[in-house]
PDB file of C-alpha atoms in Angstrom:
ATOM      1  CA  ASP R 635     132.754 159.031  47.760  1.00 62.00           C
ATOM      2  CA  ALA R 636     136.878 157.839  46.014  1.00 62.00           C
ATOM      3  CA  LYS R 637     138.055 155.117  47.377  1.00 89.00           C
ATOM      4  CA  THR R 638     141.403 154.810  48.355  1.00 95.00           C
ATOM      5  CA  THR R 639     143.951 152.840  49.052  1.00 96.00           C
ATOM      6  CA  GLN R 640     146.170 151.758  52.370  1.00 97.00           C
ATOM      7  CA  PRO R 641     149.614 148.786  52.870  1.00 97.00           C
ATOM      8  CA  PRO R 642     148.165 146.640  55.705  1.00 96.00           C
ATOM      9  CA  SER R 643     150.793 147.415  57.743  1.00 97.00           C
ATOM     10  CA  MET R 644     154.254 149.458  58.938  1.00 98.00           C
ATOM     11  CA  ASP R 645     156.683 149.105  61.565  1.00 97.00           C
ATOM     12  CA  CYS R 646     158.743 152.013  62.171  1.00 97.00           C
ATOM     13  CA  ALA R 647     161.204 153.394  65.035  1.00 97.00           C
ATOM     14  CA  GLU R 648     160.392 154.571  68.031  1.00 97.00           C
ATOM     15  CA  GLY R 649     161.426 158.364  68.051  1.00 97.00           C
ATOM     16  CA  ARG R 650     161.194 158.760  64.437  1.00 97.00           C
ATOM     17  CA  ALA R 651     158.960 159.704  61.755  1.00 97.00           C
ATOM     18  CA  ALA R 652     156.446 157.957  60.826  1.00 98.00           C
ATOM     19  CA  ASN R 653     155.553 157.901  57.104  1.00 98.00           C
ATOM     20  CA  LEU R 654     152.022 156.700  56.068  1.00 98.00           C
ATOM     21  CA  PRO R 655     151.071 156.682  52.726  1.00 98.00           C
ATOM     22  CA  CYS R 656     147.077 156.728  50.714  1.00 97.00           C
ATOM     23  CA  ASN R 657     146.577 156.528  47.211  1.00 97.00           C
ATOM     24  CA  HIS R 658     142.701 157.834  46.569  1.00 95.00           C
ATOM     25  CA  SER R 659     143.715 158.064  42.332  1.00 94.00           C
ATOM     26  CA  THR R 660     139.251 159.073  42.201  1.00 92.00           C
ATOM     27  CA  ILE R 661     138.968 161.545  44.116  1.00 93.00           C
ATOM     28  CA  SER R 662     136.557 164.930  43.315  1.00 91.00           C
ATOM     29  CA  GLY R 663     136.971 168.616  43.602  1.00 88.00           C
ATOM     30  CA  ASN R 664     135.068 168.247  46.651  1.00 89.00           C
ATOM     31  CA  GLU R 665     136.285 165.828  49.365  1.00 92.00           C
ATOM     32  CA  TYR R 666     138.380 166.262  51.663  1.00 94.00           C
ATOM     33  CA  VAL R 667     141.552 163.555  52.858  1.00 95.00           C
ATOM     34  CA  TYR R 668     140.253 161.843  56.309  1.00 96.00           C
ATOM     35  CA  TRP R 669     142.903 160.583  58.800  1.00 97.00           C
ATOM     36  CA  TYR R 670     142.059 158.619  61.947  1.00 98.00           C
ATOM     37  CA  ARG R 671     143.035 156.473  64.751  1.00 98.00           C
ATOM     38  CA  GLN R 672     142.016 153.182  66.021  1.00 98.00           C
ATOM     39  CA  ILE R 673     144.351 152.933  69.163  1.00 96.00           C
ATOM     40  CA  HIS R 674     143.548 148.928  70.662  1.00 92.00           C
ATOM     41  CA  SER R 675     139.664 149.223  72.650  1.00 90.00           C
ATOM     42  CA  GLN R 676     139.592 153.403  71.458  1.00 94.00           C
ATOM     43  CA  GLY R 677     136.960 154.695  69.190  1.00 96.00           C
ATOM     44  CA  PRO R 678     138.267 156.122  66.357  1.00 97.00           C
ATOM     45  CA  GLN R 679     139.829 159.463  67.186  1.00 97.00           C
ATOM     46  CA  TYR R 680     140.644 162.855  64.117  1.00 96.00           C
ATOM     47  CA  ILE R 681     144.178 163.428  63.182  1.00 97.00           C
ATOM     48  CA  ILE R 682     144.512 165.760  60.500  1.00 97.00           C
ATOM     49  CA  HIS R 683     142.787 166.406  57.666  1.00 96.00           C
ATOM     50  CA  GLY R 684     143.017 168.772  54.081  1.00 95.00           C
ATOM     51  CA  LEU R 685     141.159 169.282  50.710  1.00 94.00           C
ATOM     52  CA  LYS R 686     144.498 170.120  49.006  1.00 92.00           C
ATOM     53  CA  ASN R 687     146.825 172.383  50.822  1.00 90.00           C
ATOM     54  CA  ASN R 688     149.646 170.693  53.369  1.00 95.00           C
ATOM     55  CA  GLU R 689     148.255 170.823  56.584  1.00 96.00           C
ATOM     56  CA  THR R 690     149.535 170.592  60.432  1.00 97.00           C
ATOM     57  CA  ASN R 691     148.491 170.599  63.052  1.00 96.00           C
ATOM     58  CA  GLU R 692     149.501 169.242  67.039  1.00 96.00           C
ATOM     59  CA  MET R 693     150.009 165.660  65.917  1.00 95.00           C
ATOM     60  CA  ALA R 694     150.741 165.680  62.830  1.00 97.00           C
ATOM     61  CA  SER R 695     151.472 166.930  59.228  1.00 98.00           C
ATOM     62  CA  LEU R 696     149.269 165.863  55.815  1.00 98.00           C
ATOM     63  CA  ILE R 697     151.074 166.309  52.921  1.00 98.00           C
ATOM     64  CA  ILE R 698     148.606 166.037  49.899  1.00 97.00           C
ATOM     65  CA  THR R 699     150.069 165.734  46.175  1.00 96.00           C
ATOM     66  CA  GLU R 700     149.215 168.822  43.466  1.00 95.00           C
ATOM     67  CA  ASP R 701     146.803 166.863  41.720  1.00 95.00           C
ATOM     68  CA  ARG R 702     145.493 165.459  44.690  1.00 96.00           C
ATOM     69  CA  LYS R 703     145.611 161.853  43.455  1.00 96.00           C
ATOM     70  CA  SER R 704     147.987 160.126  46.890  1.00 97.00           C
ATOM     71  CA  SER R 705     148.776 162.234  50.224  1.00 97.00           C
ATOM     72  CA  THR R 706     151.031 160.724  53.530  1.00 98.00           C
ATOM     73  CA  LEU R 707     150.453 161.278  57.299  1.00 98.00           C
ATOM     74  CA  ILE R 708     153.820 162.284  58.551  1.00 98.00           C
ATOM     75  CA  LEU R 709     153.933 161.427  62.892  1.00 98.00           C
ATOM     76  CA  PRO R 710     156.805 163.188  62.888  1.00 97.00           C
ATOM     77  CA  HIS R 711     159.004 161.607  66.215  1.00 95.00           C
ATOM     78  CA  ALA R 712     156.618 158.359  66.998  1.00 97.00           C
ATOM     79  CA  THR R 713     156.233 156.205  70.442  1.00 97.00           C
ATOM     80  CA  LEU R 714     155.321 152.976  72.059  1.00 97.00           C
ATOM     81  CA  ARG R 715     151.215 155.651  72.471  1.00 96.00           C
ATOM     82  CA  ASP R 716     151.714 156.332  68.210  1.00 97.00           C
ATOM     83  CA  THR R 717     150.722 151.610  67.730  1.00 98.00           C
ATOM     84  CA  ALA R 718     147.780 151.970  66.401  1.00 98.00           C
ATOM     85  CA  VAL R 719     145.530 151.401  63.120  1.00 98.00           C
ATOM     86  CA  TYR R 720     145.912 154.692  61.033  1.00 98.00           C
ATOM     87  CA  TYR R 721     142.855 155.207  58.215  1.00 97.00           C
ATOM     88  CA  CYS R 722     143.032 157.399  55.884  1.00 97.00           C
ATOM     89  CA  ILE R 723     138.930 158.744  54.154  1.00 95.00           C
ATOM     90  CA  VAL R 724     138.403 160.037  51.082  1.00 93.00           C
ATOM     91  CA  ARG R 725     134.902 162.338  52.051  1.00 91.00           C
ATOM     92  CA  GLY R 726     132.986 164.474  50.511  1.00 86.00           C
ATOM     93  CA  ASN R 727     129.290 165.836  51.329  1.00 81.00           C
ATOM     94  CA  THR R 728     128.637 162.123  53.297  1.00 83.00           C
ATOM     95  CA  PRO R 729     129.006 160.291  56.720  1.00 85.00           C
ATOM     96  CA  LEU R 730     133.056 158.826  56.494  1.00 89.00           C
ATOM     97  CA  VAL R 731     132.965 155.453  55.418  1.00 91.00           C
ATOM     98  CA  PHE R 732     136.232 153.536  56.692  1.00 93.00           C
ATOM     99  CA  GLY R 733     137.923 150.938  54.947  1.00 91.00           C
ATOM    100  CA  LYS R 734     141.042 147.770  57.140  1.00 92.00           C
ATOM    101  CA  GLY R 735     143.756 151.089  56.890  1.00 96.00           C
ATOM    102  CA  THR R 736     147.296 150.265  58.061  1.00 97.00           C
ATOM    103  CA  ARG R 737     148.306 149.502  61.677  1.00 98.00           C
ATOM    104  CA  LEU R 738     151.449 150.753  62.651  1.00 98.00           C
ATOM    105  CA  SER R 739     153.453 149.515  64.771  1.00 98.00           C
ATOM    106  CA  VAL R 740     155.873 151.495  66.399  1.00 98.00           C
ATOM    107  CA  ILE R 741     159.298 149.493  67.952  1.00 97.00           C
ATOM    108  CA  ALA R 742     161.361 151.095  71.039  1.00 94.00           C
TER     109      ALA R 742
ATOM    110  CA  GLU N 551     134.094 169.745  77.295  1.00 66.00           C
ATOM    111  CA  ALA N 552     133.245 166.561  77.326  1.00 82.00           C
ATOM    112  CA  GLY N 553     133.510 163.876  74.327  1.00 95.00           C
ATOM    113  CA  VAL N 554     131.327 161.804  73.298  1.00 97.00           C
ATOM    114  CA  VAL N 555     130.212 159.162  75.891  1.00 97.00           C
ATOM    115  CA  GLN N 556     128.903 156.209  75.424  1.00 98.00           C
ATOM    116  CA  SER N 557     126.815 153.698  78.104  1.00 97.00           C
ATOM    117  CA  PRO N 558     126.971 150.677  78.800  1.00 98.00           C
ATOM    118  CA  ARG N 559     131.115 150.411  77.929  1.00 97.00           C
ATOM    119  CA  TYR N 560     130.520 146.081  77.646  1.00 98.00           C
ATOM    120  CA  LYS N 561     127.434 144.256  77.243  1.00 98.00           C
ATOM    121  CA  ILE N 562     127.221 140.645  78.191  1.00 98.00           C
ATOM    122  CA  ILE N 563     124.030 138.402  77.271  1.00 98.00           C
ATOM    123  CA  GLU N 564     122.134 135.518  75.578  1.00 97.00           C
ATOM    124  CA  LYS N 565     120.810 134.971  72.707  1.00 96.00           C
ATOM    125  CA  LYS N 566     117.647 136.345  71.492  1.00 97.00           C
ATOM    126  CA  GLN N 567     118.046 138.145  74.465  1.00 97.00           C
ATOM    127  CA  PRO N 568     117.555 142.597  74.324  1.00 98.00           C
ATOM    128  CA  VAL N 569     120.206 145.511  74.704  1.00 98.00           C
ATOM    129  CA  ALA N 570     120.183 148.978  74.318  1.00 98.00           C
ATOM    130  CA  PHE N 571     123.517 151.327  74.202  1.00 98.00           C
ATOM    131  CA  TRP N 572     122.959 154.540  74.743  1.00 98.00           C
ATOM    132  CA  CYS N 573     124.533 157.839  73.349  1.00 98.00           C
ATOM    133  CA  ASN N 574     125.175 161.692  74.304  1.00 97.00           C
ATOM    134  CA  PRO N 575     127.215 164.276  71.821  1.00 97.00           C
ATOM    135  CA  ILE N 576     129.434 166.875  72.049  1.00 96.00           C
ATOM    136  CA  SER N 577     127.104 169.744  73.149  1.00 93.00           C
ATOM    137  CA  GLY N 578     125.673 171.866  70.025  1.00 91.00           C
ATOM    138  CA  HIS N 579     126.463 168.392  67.599  1.00 93.00           C
ATOM    139  CA  ASN N 580     122.761 168.398  65.840  1.00 92.00           C
ATOM    140  CA  THR N 581     124.269 165.046  63.255  1.00 93.00           C
ATOM    141  CA  LEU N 582     124.588 162.090  64.954  1.00 95.00           C
ATOM    142  CA  TYR N 583     126.357 159.331  63.816  1.00 96.00           C
ATOM    143  CA  TRP N 584     125.834 155.234  65.370  1.00 98.00           C
ATOM    144  CA  TYR N 585     128.148 152.785  63.589  1.00 97.00           C
ATOM    145  CA  LEU N 586     128.716 149.021  63.106  1.00 97.00           C
ATOM    146  CA  GLN N 587     133.009 147.689  64.169  1.00 97.00           C
ATOM    147  CA  ASN N 588     133.510 144.297  63.730  1.00 96.00           C
ATOM    148  CA  LEU N 589     136.235 142.803  64.719  1.00 93.00           C
ATOM    149  CA  GLY N 590     139.647 143.081  62.659  1.00 91.00           C
ATOM    150  CA  GLN N 591     137.516 145.043  60.010  1.00 93.00           C
ATOM    151  CA  GLY N 592     136.809 149.316  59.835  1.00 94.00           C
ATOM    152  CA  PRO N 593     134.020 151.398  61.411  1.00 95.00           C
ATOM    153  CA  GLU N 594     130.462 150.332  59.592  1.00 95.00           C
ATOM    154  CA  LEU N 595     127.757 152.562  59.207  1.00 95.00           C
ATOM    155  CA  LEU N 596     124.794 151.380  60.664  1.00 97.00           C
ATOM    156  CA  ILE N 597     122.495 155.381  60.683  1.00 96.00           C
ATOM    157  CA  ARG N 598     123.144 158.899  60.552  1.00 95.00           C
ATOM    158  CA  TYR N 599     121.234 161.492  61.948  1.00 94.00           C
ATOM    159  CA  GLU N 600     121.005 165.361  61.944  1.00 92.00           C
ATOM    160  CA  ASN N 601     118.842 166.831  64.595  1.00 92.00           C
ATOM    161  CA  GLU N 602     115.918 163.765  65.367  1.00 92.00           C
ATOM    162  CA  GLU N 603     115.763 162.801  61.585  1.00 93.00           C
ATOM    163  CA  ALA N 604     116.930 160.418  60.398  1.00 93.00           C
ATOM    164  CA  VAL N 605     118.427 160.657  56.626  1.00 91.00           C
ATOM    165  CA  ASP N 606     120.889 158.048  56.581  1.00 91.00           C
ATOM    166  CA  ASP N 607     119.104 155.040  57.881  1.00 92.00           C
ATOM    167  CA  SER N 608     119.892 152.237  54.658  1.00 90.00           C
ATOM    168  CA  GLN N 609     122.711 149.773  56.804  1.00 92.00           C
ATOM    169  CA  LEU N 610     120.638 149.483  59.461  1.00 94.00           C
ATOM    170  CA  PRO N 611     119.080 146.556  59.754  1.00 92.00           C
ATOM    171  CA  LYS N 612     115.234 147.594  60.527  1.00 91.00           C
ATOM    172  CA  ASP N 613     113.978 143.579  61.337  1.00 94.00           C
ATOM    173  CA  ARG N 614     116.251 142.710  64.717  1.00 96.00           C
ATOM    174  CA  PHE N 615     117.202 147.190  65.226  1.00 97.00           C
ATOM    175  CA  SER N 616     115.979 150.025  66.194  1.00 97.00           C
ATOM    176  CA  ALA N 617     117.228 153.547  67.256  1.00 97.00           C
ATOM    177  CA  GLU N 618     115.344 156.798  68.216  1.00 96.00           C
ATOM    178  CA  ARG N 619     116.996 160.306  69.103  1.00 95.00           C
ATOM    179  CA  LEU N 620     113.421 161.836  70.420  1.00 84.00           C
ATOM    180  CA  LYS N 621     114.764 165.228  71.288  1.00 87.00           C
ATOM    181  CA  GLY N 622     117.339 165.645  69.355  1.00 84.00           C
ATOM    182  CA  VAL N 623     120.314 165.257  71.478  1.00 92.00           C
ATOM    183  CA  ASP N 624     120.376 161.582  73.733  1.00 96.00           C
ATOM    184  CA  SER N 625     120.490 158.811  71.054  1.00 98.00           C
ATOM    185  CA  THR N 626     119.467 154.948  71.957  1.00 98.00           C
ATOM    186  CA  LEU N 627     120.305 152.564  69.698  1.00 98.00           C
ATOM    187  CA  LYS N 628     118.451 149.404  70.385  1.00 98.00           C
ATOM    188  CA  ILE N 629     118.258 145.914  69.228  1.00 98.00           C
ATOM    189  CA  GLN N 630     115.566 142.896  69.576  1.00 97.00           C
ATOM    190  CA  PRO N 631     116.285 139.940  69.827  1.00 96.00           C
ATOM    191  CA  ALA N 632     119.970 139.544  69.561  1.00 97.00           C
ATOM    192  CA  GLU N 633     121.645 136.480  66.922  1.00 97.00           C
ATOM    193  CA  LEU N 634     125.163 135.429  67.771  1.00 97.00           C
ATOM    194  CA  GLY N 635     126.688 137.266  64.648  1.00 96.00           C
ATOM    195  CA  ASP N 636     125.404 140.820  66.399  1.00 97.00           C
ATOM    196  CA  SER N 637     128.693 141.140  68.649  1.00 98.00           C
ATOM    197  CA  ALA N 638     130.417 144.009  67.837  1.00 98.00           C
ATOM    198  CA  VAL N 639     131.859 147.082  68.509  1.00 98.00           C
ATOM    199  CA  TYR N 640     128.915 149.907  69.029  1.00 98.00           C
ATOM    200  CA  LEU N 641     130.575 152.988  67.776  1.00 98.00           C
ATOM    201  CA  CYS N 642     128.353 156.761  68.161  1.00 98.00           C
ATOM    202  CA  ALA N 643     130.326 159.629  66.938  1.00 97.00           C
ATOM    203  CA  SER N 644     128.867 163.040  66.926  1.00 96.00           C
ATOM    204  CA  SER N 645     129.787 166.231  64.475  1.00 93.00           C
ATOM    205  CA  PRO N 646     128.302 170.150  64.986  1.00 90.00           C
ATOM    206  CA  PRO N 647     126.475 171.694  62.487  1.00 85.00           C
ATOM    207  CA  GLY N 648     127.561 173.766  58.662  1.00 77.00           C
ATOM    208  CA  PRO N 649     129.016 171.244  55.287  1.00 72.00           C
ATOM    209  CA  SER N 650     129.670 168.424  56.175  1.00 70.00           C
ATOM    210  CA  GLY N 651     132.419 167.378  54.200  1.00 72.00           C
ATOM    211  CA  ALA N 652     134.329 169.819  56.985  1.00 78.00           C
ATOM    212  CA  ASN N 653     132.874 168.915  60.106  1.00 83.00           C
ATOM    213  CA  VAL N 654     134.799 166.469  61.778  1.00 92.00           C
ATOM    214  CA  LEU N 655     133.392 164.038  63.363  1.00 94.00           C
ATOM    215  CA  THR N 656     134.820 163.243  67.374  1.00 96.00           C
ATOM    216  CA  PHE N 657     133.855 159.312  68.861  1.00 97.00           C
ATOM    217  CA  GLY N 658     132.874 157.599  71.772  1.00 98.00           C
ATOM    218  CA  ALA N 659     134.530 155.065  73.093  1.00 97.00           C
ATOM    219  CA  GLY N 660     132.428 152.370  72.068  1.00 98.00           C
ATOM    220  CA  SER N 661     130.366 149.967  74.060  1.00 98.00           C
ATOM    221  CA  ARG N 662     131.840 146.308  73.281  1.00 98.00           C
ATOM    222  CA  LEU N 663     128.705 143.920  72.557  1.00 98.00           C
ATOM    223  CA  THR N 664     129.475 140.157  73.519  1.00 98.00           C
ATOM    224  CA  VAL N 665     126.569 138.412  72.623  1.00 98.00           C
ATOM    225  CA  LEU N 666     126.869 134.104  73.248  1.00 97.00           C
TER     226      LEU N 666
END
């Protein structure tokens, strides 16, 4: 599976959009981009995934660049409950391989 | 719909003692995973089952760890004997049938092991 690069930490003001970047320059054509998050003392929670097109669900939006070498997860109106570690994972026909993720702190 | 259920949530044992963790996946999910998460790190895969068959156990330390999924539903992960370095969170996840790249894994809350 392609490796991903994420900033170790980010801050976001409550009510503002949180934009979490991810680089995956070695992604191959059949690999999906997945985002999970992990709130303290809980298991990872699925957020969203995509292959080529941008995706949106009730939790977030996923923007994938045209060359698929990077993506951005957007939480449109961050709340304190969005404070968590966010993992960007590129996955083909294999289990999820987690890196260290981005620790997002939402500040009141 | 019930999620992935794990027990116990917390376990404290002394080194050299045995310990077992249980996982009940989401109904209909044929693939089951056990992950290990050390403090400050992302989860790492230990073993993956397709129904009752272990199809990827290359990261499972087989000298002291064992796992089973006898009827292709519930699964148990055992450590015997436990060592201090086994203190971690043990996560279970499951996913439905179909092309695995597009399958979403659902995780349980995890079992936190402390070895004294």
